Coordinates of C-alpha atoms and ligand atoms in Angstrom, one line a residue:
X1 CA 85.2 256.6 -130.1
X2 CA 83.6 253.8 -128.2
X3 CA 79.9 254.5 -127.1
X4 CA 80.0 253.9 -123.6
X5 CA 77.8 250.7 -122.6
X6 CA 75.0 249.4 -119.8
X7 CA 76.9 247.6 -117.9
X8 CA 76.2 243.7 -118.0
X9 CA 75.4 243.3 -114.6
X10 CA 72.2 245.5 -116.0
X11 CA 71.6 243.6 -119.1
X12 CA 72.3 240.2 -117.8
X13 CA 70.1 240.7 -114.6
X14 CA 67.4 238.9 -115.9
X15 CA 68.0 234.8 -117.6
X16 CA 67.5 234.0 -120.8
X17 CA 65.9 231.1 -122.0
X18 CA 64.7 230.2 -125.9
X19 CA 65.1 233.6 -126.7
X20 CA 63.1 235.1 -124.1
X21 CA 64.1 237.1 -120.9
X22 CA 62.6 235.6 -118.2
X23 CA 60.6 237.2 -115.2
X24 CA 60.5 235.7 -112.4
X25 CA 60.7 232.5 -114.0
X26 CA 58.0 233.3 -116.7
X27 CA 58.9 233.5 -120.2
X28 CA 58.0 237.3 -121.2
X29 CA 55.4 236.8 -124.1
X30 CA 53.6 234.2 -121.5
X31 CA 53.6 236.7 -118.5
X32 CA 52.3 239.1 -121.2
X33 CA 49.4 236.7 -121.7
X34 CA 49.1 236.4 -118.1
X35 CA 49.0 239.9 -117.6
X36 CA 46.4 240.3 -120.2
X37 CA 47.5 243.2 -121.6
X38 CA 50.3 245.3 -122.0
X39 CA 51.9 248.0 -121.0
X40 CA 52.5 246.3 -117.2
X41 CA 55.2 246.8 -115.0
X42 CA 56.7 244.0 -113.8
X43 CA 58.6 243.2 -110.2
X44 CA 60.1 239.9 -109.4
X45 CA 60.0 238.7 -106.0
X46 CA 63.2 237.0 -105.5
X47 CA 65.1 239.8 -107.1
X48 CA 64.0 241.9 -104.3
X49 CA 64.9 239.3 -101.4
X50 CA 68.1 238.9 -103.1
X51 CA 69.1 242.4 -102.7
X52 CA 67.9 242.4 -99.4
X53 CA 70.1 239.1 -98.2
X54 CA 73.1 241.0 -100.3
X55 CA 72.8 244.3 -97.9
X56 CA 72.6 241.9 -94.6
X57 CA 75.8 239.9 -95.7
X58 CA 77.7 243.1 -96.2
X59 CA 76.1 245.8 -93.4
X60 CA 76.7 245.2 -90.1
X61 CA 74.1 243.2 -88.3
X62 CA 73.3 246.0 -85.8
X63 CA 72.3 248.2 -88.9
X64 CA 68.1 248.8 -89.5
X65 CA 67.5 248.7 -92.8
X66 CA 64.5 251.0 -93.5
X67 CA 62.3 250.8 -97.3
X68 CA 61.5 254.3 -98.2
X69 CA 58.1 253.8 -99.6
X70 CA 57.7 256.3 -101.7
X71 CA 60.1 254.6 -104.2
X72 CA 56.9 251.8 -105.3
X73 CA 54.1 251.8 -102.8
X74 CA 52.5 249.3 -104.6
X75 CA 50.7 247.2 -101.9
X76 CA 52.0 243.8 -102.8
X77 CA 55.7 244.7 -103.0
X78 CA 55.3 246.5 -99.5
X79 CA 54.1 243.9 -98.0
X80 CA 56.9 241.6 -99.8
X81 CA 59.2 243.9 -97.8
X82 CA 57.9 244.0 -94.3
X83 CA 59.1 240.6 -94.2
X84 CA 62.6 241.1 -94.9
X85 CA 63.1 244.5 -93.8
X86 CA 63.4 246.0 -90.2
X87 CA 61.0 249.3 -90.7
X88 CA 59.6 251.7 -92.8
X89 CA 60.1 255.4 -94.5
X90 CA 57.3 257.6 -95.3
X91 CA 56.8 260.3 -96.9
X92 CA 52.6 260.9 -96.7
X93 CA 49.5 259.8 -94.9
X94 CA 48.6 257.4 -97.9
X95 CA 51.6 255.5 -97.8
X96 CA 51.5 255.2 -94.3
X97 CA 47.9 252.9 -94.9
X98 CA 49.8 250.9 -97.2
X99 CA 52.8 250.6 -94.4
X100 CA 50.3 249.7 -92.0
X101 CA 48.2 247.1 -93.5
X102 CA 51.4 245.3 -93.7
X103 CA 51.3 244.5 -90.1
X104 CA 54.5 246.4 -89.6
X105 CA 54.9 247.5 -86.2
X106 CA 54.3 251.7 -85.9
X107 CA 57.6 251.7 -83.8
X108 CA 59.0 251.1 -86.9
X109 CA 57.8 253.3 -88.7
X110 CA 58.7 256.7 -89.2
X111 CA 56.8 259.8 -91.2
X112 CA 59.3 262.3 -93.0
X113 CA 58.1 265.1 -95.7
X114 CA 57.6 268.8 -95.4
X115 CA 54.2 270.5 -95.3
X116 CA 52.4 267.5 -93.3
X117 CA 48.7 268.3 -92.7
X118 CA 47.4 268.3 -89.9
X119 CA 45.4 265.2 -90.9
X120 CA 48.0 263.5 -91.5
X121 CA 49.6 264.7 -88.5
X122 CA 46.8 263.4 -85.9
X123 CA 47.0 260.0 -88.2
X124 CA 50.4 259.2 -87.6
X125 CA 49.9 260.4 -83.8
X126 CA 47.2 257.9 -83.2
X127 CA 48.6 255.4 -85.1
X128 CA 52.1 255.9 -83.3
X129 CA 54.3 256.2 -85.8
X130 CA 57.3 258.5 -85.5
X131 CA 56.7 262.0 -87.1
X132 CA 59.6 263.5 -88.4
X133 CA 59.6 267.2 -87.8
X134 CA 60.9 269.6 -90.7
X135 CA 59.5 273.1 -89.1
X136 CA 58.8 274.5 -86.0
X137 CA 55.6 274.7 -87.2
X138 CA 55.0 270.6 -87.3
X139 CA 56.6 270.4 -83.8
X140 CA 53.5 273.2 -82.4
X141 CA 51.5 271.4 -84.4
X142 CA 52.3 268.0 -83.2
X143 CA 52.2 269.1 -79.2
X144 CA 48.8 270.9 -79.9
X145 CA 47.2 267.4 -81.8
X146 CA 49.0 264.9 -79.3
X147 CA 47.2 266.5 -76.8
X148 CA 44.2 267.0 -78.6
X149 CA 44.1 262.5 -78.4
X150 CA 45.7 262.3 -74.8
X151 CA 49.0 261.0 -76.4
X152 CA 52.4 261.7 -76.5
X153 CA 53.5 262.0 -79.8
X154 CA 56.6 260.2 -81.2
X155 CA 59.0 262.6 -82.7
X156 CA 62.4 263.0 -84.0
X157 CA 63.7 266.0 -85.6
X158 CA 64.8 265.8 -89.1
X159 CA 67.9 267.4 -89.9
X160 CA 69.1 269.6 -92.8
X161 CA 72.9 269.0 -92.8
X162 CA 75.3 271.2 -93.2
X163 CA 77.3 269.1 -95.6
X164 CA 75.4 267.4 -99.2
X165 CA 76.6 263.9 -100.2
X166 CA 78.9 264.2 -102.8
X167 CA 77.9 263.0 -106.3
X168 CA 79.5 263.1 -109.7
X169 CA 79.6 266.9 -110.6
X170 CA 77.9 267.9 -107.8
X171 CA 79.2 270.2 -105.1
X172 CA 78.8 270.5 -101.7
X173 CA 77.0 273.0 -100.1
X174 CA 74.5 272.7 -97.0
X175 CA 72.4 275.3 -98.0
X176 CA 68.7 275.9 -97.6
X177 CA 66.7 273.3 -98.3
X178 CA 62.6 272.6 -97.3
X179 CA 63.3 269.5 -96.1
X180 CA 64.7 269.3 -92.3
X181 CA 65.3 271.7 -89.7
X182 CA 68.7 273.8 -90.7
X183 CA 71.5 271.8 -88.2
X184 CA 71.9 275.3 -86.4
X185 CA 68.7 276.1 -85.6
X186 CA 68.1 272.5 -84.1
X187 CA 69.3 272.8 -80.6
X188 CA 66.6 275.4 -79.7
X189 CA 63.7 272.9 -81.5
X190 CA 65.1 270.1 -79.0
X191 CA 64.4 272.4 -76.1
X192 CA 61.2 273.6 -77.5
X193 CA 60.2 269.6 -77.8
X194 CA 61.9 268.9 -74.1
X195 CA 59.1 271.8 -72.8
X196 CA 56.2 269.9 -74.8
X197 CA 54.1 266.5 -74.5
X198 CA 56.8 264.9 -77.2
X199 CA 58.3 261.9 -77.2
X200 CA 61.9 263.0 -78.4
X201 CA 63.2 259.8 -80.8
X202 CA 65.9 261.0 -82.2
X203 CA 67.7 262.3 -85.5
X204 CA 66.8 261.9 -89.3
X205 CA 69.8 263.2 -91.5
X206 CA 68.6 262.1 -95.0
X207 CA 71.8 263.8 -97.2
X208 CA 71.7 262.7 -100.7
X209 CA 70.3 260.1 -103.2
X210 CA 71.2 258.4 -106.4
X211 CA 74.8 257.8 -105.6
X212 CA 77.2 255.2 -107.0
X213 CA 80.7 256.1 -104.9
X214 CA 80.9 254.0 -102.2
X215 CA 83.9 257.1 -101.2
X216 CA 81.3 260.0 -101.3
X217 CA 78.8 258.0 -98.7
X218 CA 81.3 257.0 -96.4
X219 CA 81.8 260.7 -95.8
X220 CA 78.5 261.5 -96.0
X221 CA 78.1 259.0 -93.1
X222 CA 81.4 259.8 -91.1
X223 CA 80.1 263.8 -91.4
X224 CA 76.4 262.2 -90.4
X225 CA 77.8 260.5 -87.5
X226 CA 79.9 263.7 -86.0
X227 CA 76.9 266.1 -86.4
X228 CA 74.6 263.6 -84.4
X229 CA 77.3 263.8 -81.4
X230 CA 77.1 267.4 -81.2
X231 CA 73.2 267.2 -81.7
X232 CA 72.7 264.9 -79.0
X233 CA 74.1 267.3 -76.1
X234 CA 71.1 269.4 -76.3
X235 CA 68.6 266.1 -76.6
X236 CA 66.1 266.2 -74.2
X237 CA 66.2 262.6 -73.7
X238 CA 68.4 259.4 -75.0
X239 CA 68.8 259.0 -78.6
X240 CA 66.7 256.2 -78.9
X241 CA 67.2 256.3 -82.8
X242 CA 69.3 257.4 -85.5
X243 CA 68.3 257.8 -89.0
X244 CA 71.6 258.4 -91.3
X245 CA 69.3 258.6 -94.4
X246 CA 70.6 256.3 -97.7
X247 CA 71.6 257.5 -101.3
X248 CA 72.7 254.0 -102.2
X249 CA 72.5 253.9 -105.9
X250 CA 72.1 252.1 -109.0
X251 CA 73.2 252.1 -112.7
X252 CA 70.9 253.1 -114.9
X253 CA 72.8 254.9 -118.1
X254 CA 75.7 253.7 -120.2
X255 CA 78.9 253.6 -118.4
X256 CA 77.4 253.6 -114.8
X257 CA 79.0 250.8 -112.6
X258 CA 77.2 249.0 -110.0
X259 CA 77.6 250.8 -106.5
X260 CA 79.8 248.5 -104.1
X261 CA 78.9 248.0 -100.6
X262 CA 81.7 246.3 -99.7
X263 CA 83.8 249.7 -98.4
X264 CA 80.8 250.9 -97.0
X265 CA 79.9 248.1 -94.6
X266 CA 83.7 248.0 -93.7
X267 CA 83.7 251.6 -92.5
X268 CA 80.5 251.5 -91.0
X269 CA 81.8 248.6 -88.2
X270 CA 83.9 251.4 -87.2
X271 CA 81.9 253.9 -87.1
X272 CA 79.3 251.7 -84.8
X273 CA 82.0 251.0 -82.6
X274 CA 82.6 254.2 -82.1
X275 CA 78.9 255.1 -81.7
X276 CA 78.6 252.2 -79.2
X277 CA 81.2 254.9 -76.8
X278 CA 79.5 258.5 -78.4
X279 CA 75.8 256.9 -78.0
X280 CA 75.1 253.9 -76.4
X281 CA 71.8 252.4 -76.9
X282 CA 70.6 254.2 -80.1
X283 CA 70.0 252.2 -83.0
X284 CA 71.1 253.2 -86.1
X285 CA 68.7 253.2 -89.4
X286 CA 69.6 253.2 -93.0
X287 CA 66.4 253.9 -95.3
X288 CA 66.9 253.2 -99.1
X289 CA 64.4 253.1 -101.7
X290 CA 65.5 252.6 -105.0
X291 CA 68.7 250.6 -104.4
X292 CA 65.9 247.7 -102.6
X293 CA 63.6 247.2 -105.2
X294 CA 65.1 249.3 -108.6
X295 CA 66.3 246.6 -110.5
X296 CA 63.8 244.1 -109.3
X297 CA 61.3 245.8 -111.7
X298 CA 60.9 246.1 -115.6
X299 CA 58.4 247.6 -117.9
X300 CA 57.0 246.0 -120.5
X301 CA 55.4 247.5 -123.8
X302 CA 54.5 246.4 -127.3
X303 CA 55.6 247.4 -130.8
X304 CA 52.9 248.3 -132.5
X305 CA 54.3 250.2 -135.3
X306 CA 58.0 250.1 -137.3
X307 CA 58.5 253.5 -139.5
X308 CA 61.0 255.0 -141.1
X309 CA 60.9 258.9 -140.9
X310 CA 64.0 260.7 -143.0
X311 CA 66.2 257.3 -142.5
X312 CA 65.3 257.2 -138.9
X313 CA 63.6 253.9 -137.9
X314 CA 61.4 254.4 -135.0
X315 CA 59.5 251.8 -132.9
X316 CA 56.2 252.7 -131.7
X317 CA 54.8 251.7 -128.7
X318 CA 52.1 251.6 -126.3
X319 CA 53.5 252.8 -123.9
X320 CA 55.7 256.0 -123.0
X321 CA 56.6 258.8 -120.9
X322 CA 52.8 258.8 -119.2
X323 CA 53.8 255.8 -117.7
X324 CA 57.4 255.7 -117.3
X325 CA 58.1 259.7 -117.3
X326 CA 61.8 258.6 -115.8
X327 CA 63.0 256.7 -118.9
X328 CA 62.0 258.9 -121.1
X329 CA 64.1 261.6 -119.3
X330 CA 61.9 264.2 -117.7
X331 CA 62.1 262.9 -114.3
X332 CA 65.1 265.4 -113.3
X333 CA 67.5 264.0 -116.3
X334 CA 69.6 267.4 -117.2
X335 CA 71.2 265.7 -120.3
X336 CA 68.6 263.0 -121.7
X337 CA 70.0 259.2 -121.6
X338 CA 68.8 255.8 -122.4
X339 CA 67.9 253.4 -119.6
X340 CA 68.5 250.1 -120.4
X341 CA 66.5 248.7 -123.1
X342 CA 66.0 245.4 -125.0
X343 CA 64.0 243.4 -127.4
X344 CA 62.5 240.7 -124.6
X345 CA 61.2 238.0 -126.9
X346 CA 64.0 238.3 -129.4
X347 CA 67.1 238.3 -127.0
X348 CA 68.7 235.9 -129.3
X349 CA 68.5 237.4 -132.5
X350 CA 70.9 238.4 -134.3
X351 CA 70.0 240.6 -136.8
X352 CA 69.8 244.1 -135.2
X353 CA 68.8 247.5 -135.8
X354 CA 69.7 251.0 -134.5
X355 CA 66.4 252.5 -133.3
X356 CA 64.6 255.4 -131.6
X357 CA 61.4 253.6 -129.4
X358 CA 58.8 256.2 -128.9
X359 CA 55.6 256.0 -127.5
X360 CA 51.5 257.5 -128.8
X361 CA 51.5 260.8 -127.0
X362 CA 51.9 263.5 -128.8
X363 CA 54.8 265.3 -127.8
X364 CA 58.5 264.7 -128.6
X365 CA 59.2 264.1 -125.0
X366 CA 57.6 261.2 -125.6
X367 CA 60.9 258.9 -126.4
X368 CA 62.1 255.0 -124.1
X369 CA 65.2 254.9 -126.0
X370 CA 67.6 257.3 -128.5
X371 CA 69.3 255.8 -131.4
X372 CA 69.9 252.1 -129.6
X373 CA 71.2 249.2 -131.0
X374 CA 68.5 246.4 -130.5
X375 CA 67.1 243.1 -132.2
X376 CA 65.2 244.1 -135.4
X377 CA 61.5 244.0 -133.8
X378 CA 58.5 244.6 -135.5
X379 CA 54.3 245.1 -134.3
X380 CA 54.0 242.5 -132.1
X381 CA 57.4 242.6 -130.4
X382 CA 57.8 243.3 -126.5
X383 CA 60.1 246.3 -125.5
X384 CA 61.4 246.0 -121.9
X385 CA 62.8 248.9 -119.8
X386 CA 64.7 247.4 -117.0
X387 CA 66.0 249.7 -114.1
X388 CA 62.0 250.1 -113.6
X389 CA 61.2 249.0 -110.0
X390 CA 61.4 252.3 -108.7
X391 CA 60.2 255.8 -109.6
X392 CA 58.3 254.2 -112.3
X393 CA 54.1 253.9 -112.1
X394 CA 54.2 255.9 -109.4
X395 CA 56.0 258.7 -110.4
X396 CA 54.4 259.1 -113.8
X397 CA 51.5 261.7 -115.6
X398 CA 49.0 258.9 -116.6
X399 CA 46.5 260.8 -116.9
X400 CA 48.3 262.7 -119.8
X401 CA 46.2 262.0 -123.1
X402 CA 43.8 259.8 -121.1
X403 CA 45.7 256.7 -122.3
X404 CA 45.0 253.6 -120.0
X405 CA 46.9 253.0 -117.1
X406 CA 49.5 250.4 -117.1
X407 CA 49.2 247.8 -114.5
X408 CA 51.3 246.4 -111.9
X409 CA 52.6 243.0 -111.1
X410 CA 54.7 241.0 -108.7
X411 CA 56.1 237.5 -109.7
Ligands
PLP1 C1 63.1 259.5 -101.3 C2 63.7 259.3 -100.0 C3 64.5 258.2 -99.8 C4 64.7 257.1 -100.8 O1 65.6 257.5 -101.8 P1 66.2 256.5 -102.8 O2 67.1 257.3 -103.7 O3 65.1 255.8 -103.5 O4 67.0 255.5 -102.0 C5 65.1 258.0 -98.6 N1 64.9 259.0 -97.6 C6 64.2 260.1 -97.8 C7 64.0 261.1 -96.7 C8 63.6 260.3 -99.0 O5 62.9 261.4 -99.2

């Protein structure tokens, strides 16, 4: 049996030069010195504009293209992408100071997430960003604090489907959920919000994420669409925006092909036409996090071990699961599989060995690639995990075994 592969579209992402990968134009054991230490993650700059400049070609022109935040608040890459993006995604009061200090215009930015405190609530009010409700309770909320500052808070009233984007092995179901307001209980919320101080927006329908079938979101979208026409006769006021949520995906295991946007963008100019008859006048937002700035990003580690356990050869590194908890396959993995991996300063060798890399916590958890086929590296050597842009630094335990911190660049 063949083992299935990373797709070279993944491996290839980066150029090659004298045997090194290069990041954004920087030979890897020279950005190491640079860095001054390792582990780092890396982002690269022109990746990310690229990717941006590939959704405009093939989205219609009339789309908003949103950055959810949450997938790499780090300051420099959000502020990267409030120049080539339309608005921005939140999902808490902290990265909605990052969002800010970008200089991004609050209109343009809107606040999702359940269990918003009431701090963060009267933050978002007085900045004017748009808060978008996911309980009754926010919308009370909301009225009682707007009022509180003399202002009218911005809201729109996030949506809990009653269809789930489609995804390999998954099934559909539009069941409860603690994001969003159930889609039957929302026509009484938009007469509640037509009684109150609110500023009605519009509709957030956020269905699914991590998906690589251009088929499954073009019904996500179609099914978006039709829900927000029957939503829309109980607004209170226009629909001055719609929010039909992401899921755009990338590859990261062995066998996963590259989402194309082509389809999508094709059926979406028919679905704005019709839009432009159903609701004239609303604009229409996509958000998407990892798909933006995903494979932009790599993290980088060192070898600083080679051992042989049993005929097992394992690489050790310093660093691991605290600081990439996704590649090693406890960030909501069912099945554990190896994101891409390679030997970045011997990418021309070719002597090669099958390999588990591992890193110095304790714990078998603790594991950046399974029996993988790489260059023979030794202490010294730099191990890069591509795929890492997103859901990387920020969504790891470092604290666990009060290692240091990786840290963070953009080239
Ligand atoms: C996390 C999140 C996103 C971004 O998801 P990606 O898979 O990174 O594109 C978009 N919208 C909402 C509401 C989210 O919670």
């Amino acid at each position: 049996m063949n083992k299935p592969r990373h797709a070279p579209s993944v491996l290839e992402a980066f150029p090659v030069k004298k045997g090194e990968l290069m990041i954004g134009g920087i030979p890897i054991t020279r950005l190491a010195d640079r860095v001054g230490q390792t582990p780092f993650y890396a982002y690269d700059r022109q990746k990310i504009s690229e990717r941006i400049a590939h959704l405009r070609k093939h989205l219609p022109s009339e789309i908003h293209l949103h950055y959810a935040i949450k997938a790499n608040p780090m300051p420099a890459v959000v502020q990267h992408l409030a120049g080539l993006v339309d608005g921005f995604d939140l999902a808490s009061g902290g990265e909605m100071h990052v969002a800010l200090d970008t200089g991004m215009s609050a209109d343009n930015i809107s606040f999702a997430g359940p269990g918003k405190s009431e701090r963060e609530i009267a933050s978002a009010i007085a900045a004017g960003v748009t808060l978008n409700l996911e309980s009754a309770t926010e919308l009370e909320t909301a009225a009682r604090l707007g009022e509180k500052q003399g202002i009218k808070p911005r809201v729109a009233v996030r949506v809990n489907p009653d269809f789930e984007l489609k995804s390999s092995g998954m099934k559909m179901g539009g069941g409860p959920k603690q994001f969003g307001i159930d889609a039957e209980q929302v026509p009484a919320v938009l007469k509640c919000i037509g009684e109150l101080a609110l500023n009605f927006q519009g509709f957030h329908i956020f269905s699914g994420s991590q998906n690589l079938r251009p088929e499954a979101i073009i019904e996500a979208q179609e099914k978006t669409f039709a829900l927000a026409y029957r939503l829309a006769g109980d607004a209170p006021s226009a629909v001055y925006k719609l929010n039909i949520g992401g899921g755009f995906g990338i590859p990261y295991f062995p066998g996963e092909q590259p989402l194309d946007i082509t389809p999508i963008g094709e059926r979406l100019n028919d679905l704005l036409e019709e839009k432009a008859k159903q609701l004239p006048g609303t604009k229409v937002v996509i958000e998407l996090g990892r798909y933006l700035i995903g494979e932009a990003g790599v993290y980088i580690c060192r070898v600083v071990d080679h051992k042989i356990s049993r005929g097992q050869v394992y690489l050790v590194t310093d660093g691991g699961l605290h600081h990439h908890l996704a590649a090693s396959g406890n960030f909501g993995q069912i099945i554990r599989k190896n994101y891409p991996v390679l030997i970045g300063n011997k990418m021309g060798s070719s002597e090669t060995e099958t390999v588990s890399i591992v890193g110095p916590l304790c714990t078998p958890l603790d594991i950046l690639a399974d029996n993988m086929a790489l260059a023979k590296a030794t202490a010294g050597d730099l191990v890069v995990v591509f795929q890492s842009g997103a859901y990387g630094f920020s969504a790891s335990p470092h604290h666990f075994l009060s290692h240091p911190p990786p840290l963070e660049v953009l080239i």
